[in-house]
XYZ file of C-alpha atoms in Angstrom:
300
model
C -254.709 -84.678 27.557
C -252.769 -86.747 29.124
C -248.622 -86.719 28.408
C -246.994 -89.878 26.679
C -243.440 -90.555 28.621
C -240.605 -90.134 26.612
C -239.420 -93.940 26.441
C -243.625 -94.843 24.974
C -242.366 -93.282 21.983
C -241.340 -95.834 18.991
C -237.525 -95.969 18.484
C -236.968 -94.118 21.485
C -235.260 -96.261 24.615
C -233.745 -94.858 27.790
C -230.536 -93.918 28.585
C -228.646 -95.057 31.694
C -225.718 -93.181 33.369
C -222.839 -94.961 32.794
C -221.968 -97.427 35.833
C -218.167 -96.927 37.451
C -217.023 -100.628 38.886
C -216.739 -99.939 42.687
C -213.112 -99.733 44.042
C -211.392 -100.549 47.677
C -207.792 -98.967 48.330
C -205.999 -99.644 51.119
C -204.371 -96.974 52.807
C -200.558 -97.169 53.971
C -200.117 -97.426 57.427
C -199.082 -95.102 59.366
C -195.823 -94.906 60.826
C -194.985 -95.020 64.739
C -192.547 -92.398 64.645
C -192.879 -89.664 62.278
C -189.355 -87.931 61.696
C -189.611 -84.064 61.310
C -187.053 -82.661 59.017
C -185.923 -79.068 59.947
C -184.926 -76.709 56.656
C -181.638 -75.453 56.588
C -180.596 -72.505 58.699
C -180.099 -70.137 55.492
C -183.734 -70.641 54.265
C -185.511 -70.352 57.596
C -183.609 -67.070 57.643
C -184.483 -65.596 54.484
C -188.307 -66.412 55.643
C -188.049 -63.780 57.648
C -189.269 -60.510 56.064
C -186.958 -57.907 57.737
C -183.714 -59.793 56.776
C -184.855 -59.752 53.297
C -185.215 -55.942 53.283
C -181.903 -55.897 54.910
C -179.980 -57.715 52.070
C -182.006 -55.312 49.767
C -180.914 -52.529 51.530
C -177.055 -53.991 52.043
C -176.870 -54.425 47.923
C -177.858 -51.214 46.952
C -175.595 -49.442 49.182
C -172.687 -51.782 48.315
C -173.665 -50.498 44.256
C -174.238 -46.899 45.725
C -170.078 -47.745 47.252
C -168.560 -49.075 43.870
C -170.138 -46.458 41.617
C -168.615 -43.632 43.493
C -165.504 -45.226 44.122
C -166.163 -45.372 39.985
C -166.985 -42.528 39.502
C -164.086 -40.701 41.847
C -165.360 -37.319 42.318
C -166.727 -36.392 45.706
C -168.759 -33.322 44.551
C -170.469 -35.675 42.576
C -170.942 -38.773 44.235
C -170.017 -39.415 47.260
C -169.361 -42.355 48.443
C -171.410 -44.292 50.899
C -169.367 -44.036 53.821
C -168.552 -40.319 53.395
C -172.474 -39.972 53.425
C -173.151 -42.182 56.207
C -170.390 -39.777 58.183
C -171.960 -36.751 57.599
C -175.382 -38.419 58.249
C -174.289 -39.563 61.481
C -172.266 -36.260 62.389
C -175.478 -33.905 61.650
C -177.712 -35.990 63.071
C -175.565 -35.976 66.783
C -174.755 -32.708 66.221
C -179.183 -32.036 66.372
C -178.841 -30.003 62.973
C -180.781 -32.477 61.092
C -183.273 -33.500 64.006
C -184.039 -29.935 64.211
C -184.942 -29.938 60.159
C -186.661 -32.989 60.283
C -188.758 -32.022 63.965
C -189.908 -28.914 61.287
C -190.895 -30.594 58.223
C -192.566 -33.533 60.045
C -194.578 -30.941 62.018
C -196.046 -28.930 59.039
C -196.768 -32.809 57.234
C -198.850 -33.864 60.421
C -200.940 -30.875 59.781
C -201.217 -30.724 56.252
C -202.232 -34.442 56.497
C -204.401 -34.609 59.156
C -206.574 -32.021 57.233
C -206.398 -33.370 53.725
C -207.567 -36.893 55.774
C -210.700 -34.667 57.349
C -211.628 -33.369 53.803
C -211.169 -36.388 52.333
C -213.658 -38.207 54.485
C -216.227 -35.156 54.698
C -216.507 -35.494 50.533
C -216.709 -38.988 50.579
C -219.627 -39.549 53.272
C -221.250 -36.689 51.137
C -220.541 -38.800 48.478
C -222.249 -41.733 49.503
C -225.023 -39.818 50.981
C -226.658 -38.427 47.784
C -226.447 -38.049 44.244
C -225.413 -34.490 44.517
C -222.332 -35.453 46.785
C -221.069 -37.563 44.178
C -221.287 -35.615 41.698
C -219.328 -33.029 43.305
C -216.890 -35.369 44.136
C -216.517 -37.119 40.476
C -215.938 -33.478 39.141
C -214.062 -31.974 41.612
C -211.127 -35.237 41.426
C -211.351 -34.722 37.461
C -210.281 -31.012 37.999
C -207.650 -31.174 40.505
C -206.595 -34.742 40.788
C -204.092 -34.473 37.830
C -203.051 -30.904 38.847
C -199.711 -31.011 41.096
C -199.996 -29.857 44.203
C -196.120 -28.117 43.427
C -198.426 -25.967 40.420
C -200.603 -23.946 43.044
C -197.293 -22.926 45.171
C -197.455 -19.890 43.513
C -200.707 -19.083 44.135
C -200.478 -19.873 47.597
C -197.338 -17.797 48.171
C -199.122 -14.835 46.505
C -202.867 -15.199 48.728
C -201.202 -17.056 51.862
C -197.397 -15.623 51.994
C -194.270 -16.876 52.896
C -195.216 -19.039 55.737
C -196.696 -21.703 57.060
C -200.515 -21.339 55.783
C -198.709 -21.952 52.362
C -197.771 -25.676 52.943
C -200.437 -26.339 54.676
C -202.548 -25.900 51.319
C -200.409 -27.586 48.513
C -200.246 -30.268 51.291
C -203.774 -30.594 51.699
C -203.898 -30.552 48.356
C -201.807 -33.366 47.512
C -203.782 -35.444 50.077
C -207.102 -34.758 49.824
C -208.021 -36.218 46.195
C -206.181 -39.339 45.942
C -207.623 -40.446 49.580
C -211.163 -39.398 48.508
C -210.711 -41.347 45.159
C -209.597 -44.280 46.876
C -212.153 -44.202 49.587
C -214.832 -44.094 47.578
C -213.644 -46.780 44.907
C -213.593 -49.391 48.425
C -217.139 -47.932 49.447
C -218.728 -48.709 45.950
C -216.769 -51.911 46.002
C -218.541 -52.805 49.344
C -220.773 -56.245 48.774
C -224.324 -55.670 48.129
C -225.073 -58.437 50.810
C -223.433 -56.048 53.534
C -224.982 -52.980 52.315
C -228.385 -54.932 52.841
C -227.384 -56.119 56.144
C -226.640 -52.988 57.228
C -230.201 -51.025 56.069
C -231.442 -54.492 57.787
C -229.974 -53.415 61.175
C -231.760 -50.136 60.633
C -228.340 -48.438 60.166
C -228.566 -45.016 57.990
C -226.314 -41.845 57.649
C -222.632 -41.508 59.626
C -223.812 -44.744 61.435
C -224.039 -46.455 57.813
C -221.213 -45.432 57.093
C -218.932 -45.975 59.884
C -220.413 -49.751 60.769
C -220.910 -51.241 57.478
C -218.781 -48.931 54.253
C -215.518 -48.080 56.530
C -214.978 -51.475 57.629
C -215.598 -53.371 54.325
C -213.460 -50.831 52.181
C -210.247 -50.527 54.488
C -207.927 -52.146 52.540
C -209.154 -48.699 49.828
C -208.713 -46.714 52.324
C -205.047 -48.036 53.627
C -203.881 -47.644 50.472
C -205.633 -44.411 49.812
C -203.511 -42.989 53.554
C -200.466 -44.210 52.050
C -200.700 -42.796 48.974
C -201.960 -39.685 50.591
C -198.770 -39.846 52.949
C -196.359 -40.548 50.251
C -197.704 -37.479 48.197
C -197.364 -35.102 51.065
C -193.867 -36.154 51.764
C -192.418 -35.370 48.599
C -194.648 -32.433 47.694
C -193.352 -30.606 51.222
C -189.878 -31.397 50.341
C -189.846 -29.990 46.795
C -192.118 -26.767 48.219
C -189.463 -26.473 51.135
C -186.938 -26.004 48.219
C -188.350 -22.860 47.520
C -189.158 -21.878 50.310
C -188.741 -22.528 54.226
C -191.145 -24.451 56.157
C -192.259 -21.315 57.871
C -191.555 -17.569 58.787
C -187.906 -17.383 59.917
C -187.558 -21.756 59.841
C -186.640 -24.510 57.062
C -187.098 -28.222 56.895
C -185.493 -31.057 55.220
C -186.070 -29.502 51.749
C -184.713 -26.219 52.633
C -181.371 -27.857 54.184
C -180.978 -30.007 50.586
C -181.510 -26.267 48.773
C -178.907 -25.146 51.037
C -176.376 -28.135 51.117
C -176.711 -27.805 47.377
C -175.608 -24.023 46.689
C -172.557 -24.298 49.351
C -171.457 -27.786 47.378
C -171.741 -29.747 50.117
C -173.156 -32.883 47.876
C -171.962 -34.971 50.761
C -175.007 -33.145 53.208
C -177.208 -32.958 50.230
C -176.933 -37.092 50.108
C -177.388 -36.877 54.057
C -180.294 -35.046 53.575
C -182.016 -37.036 51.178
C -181.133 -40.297 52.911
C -183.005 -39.062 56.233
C -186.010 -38.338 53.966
C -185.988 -42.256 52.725
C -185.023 -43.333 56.330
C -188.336 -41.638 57.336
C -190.567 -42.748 55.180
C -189.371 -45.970 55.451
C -190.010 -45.920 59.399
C -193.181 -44.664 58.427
C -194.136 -47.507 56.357
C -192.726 -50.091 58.679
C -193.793 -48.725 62.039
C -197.418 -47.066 61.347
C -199.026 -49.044 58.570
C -197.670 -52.628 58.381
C -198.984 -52.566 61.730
C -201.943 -51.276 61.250
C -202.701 -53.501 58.531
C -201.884 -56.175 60.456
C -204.148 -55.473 63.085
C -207.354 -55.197 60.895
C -207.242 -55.907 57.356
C -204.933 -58.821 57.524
C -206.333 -59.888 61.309
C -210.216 -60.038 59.844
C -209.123 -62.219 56.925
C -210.024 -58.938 54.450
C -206.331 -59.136 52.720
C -203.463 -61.496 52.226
């Protein structure tokens, strides 16, 4: 049977789209010379992000000066410039650089491992079902344990030594790296994923050509997390404890500074640990962010 058209039907009539009158503007000319106004000297300035951190930094050690001027009492709080001294005395005098050369050397270890473990249970991860479930229920168990919690353990298996950072720091690195790893590879866009199986890519190759480069921004954040969890976890174990058989780092010269009340090194001590994680920051992964994630248009 053939169909009746809508508008056959009795009492039923068309509708029309509603008509917009046509419209002609006319454009301003444009101008022979166009005059280019240059902001003012402060503002391009502040656009630059390094100054900004400067001022930061300038305030808070001008409030760090008037609350132990303030507070008048040296054992305290010293002031600013007493601590910049002593800074800038133990540092020439290769006391500090010696502390810092120790503790930096036992984190570069501890780190690099944690990074390798990290990875291994992640690519597992992503490789089978059985892989991720180890994963999910291994980061349930010791993710919120503190790395600081199994010092004991590992001075009582590993001893007094080095073998003993080395494990709280792998520790503190290895499950907040593989959690953020694998959040960026299940994050990764279908589309790529299908690209990649497309290209005949399976296994490490999968892995390394399509996941790793779709889920850095994860994994950036993951290192620096990692990083920052390290740092302060080997400073509060070196409080203990020294860095090694017969050494101590950073931690060990606060512990020190602290029971000769010499609050004045203990502030010098604890402003080279901010120093160097700031130069960490600044120096390895603003550029290295720069130079992928930000360069390919993956982050802001």
């Amino acid at each position: 049977m053939a169909s009746t058209p809508l508008s056959a039907w009795p009492g039923t009539t068309k509708a029309q789209p509603p008509l917009r009158p046509e419209a002609e503007y006319a454009l301003p000319d444009v101008p022979q010379q166009l005059t280019v106004r240059r902001l003012p000297l402060a503002r391009r300035l502040l656009q630059h992000p390094a100054l900004r951190k400067a001022i930061i930094l300038v305030v808070l050690a001008l409030a760090w000066e008037l609350a132990a001027r303030w507070q008048d009492n040296d054992l305290l709080l010293p002031t600013f410039g007493q601590t910049a001294t002593t800074l800038l005395r133990e540092l020439g005098n290769g006391v500090l650089l010696g502390k810092a050369a120790v503790s930096l050397g036992i984190l570069l270890q501890g780190y690099l491992l944690g990074v390798a473990g990290a990875l291994l249970l992640t690519v597992l991860a992503v490789s089978s079902q059985w892989g991720r479930d180890v994963l999910t229920t291994l980061t349930s168990m010791f993710n919120p344990l503190p790395a600081i919690a199994l010092l004991p353990l590992a001075l009582l298996w590993l001893g007094l030594g080095q073998a003993s950072l080395l494990a709280v720091l792998v520790h503190s690195v290895l499950w907040p790296l593989a959690l953020a790893t694998y959040a960026g590879f299940q994050s990764v866009p279908e589309t790529l994923r299908m690209a990649g199986r497309n290209y005949g890519l399976h296994g490490a190759r999968y892995v390394l050509q399509i996941l790793v480069p779709a889920a850095l921004p994860s994994i950036l954040s993951g290192l620096k997390i990692g990083w920052a969890f390290a740092w302060r976890t080997l400073i509060a174990a070196e409080l203990v404890f020294g860095a090694s058989s017969g050494k101590g780092g950073l931690g060990w010269y606060i512990f020190q500074s602290r029971n000769e009340l010499y609050t004045d090194q203990v502030f010098a001590g604890l402003a080279l640990v901010i120093i160097i994680g700031l130069l960490v920051e600044n120096l390895v992964f603003h550029p290295l962010e720069r130079v992928t994630v930000k360069r390919w248009g993956v982050q802001r």
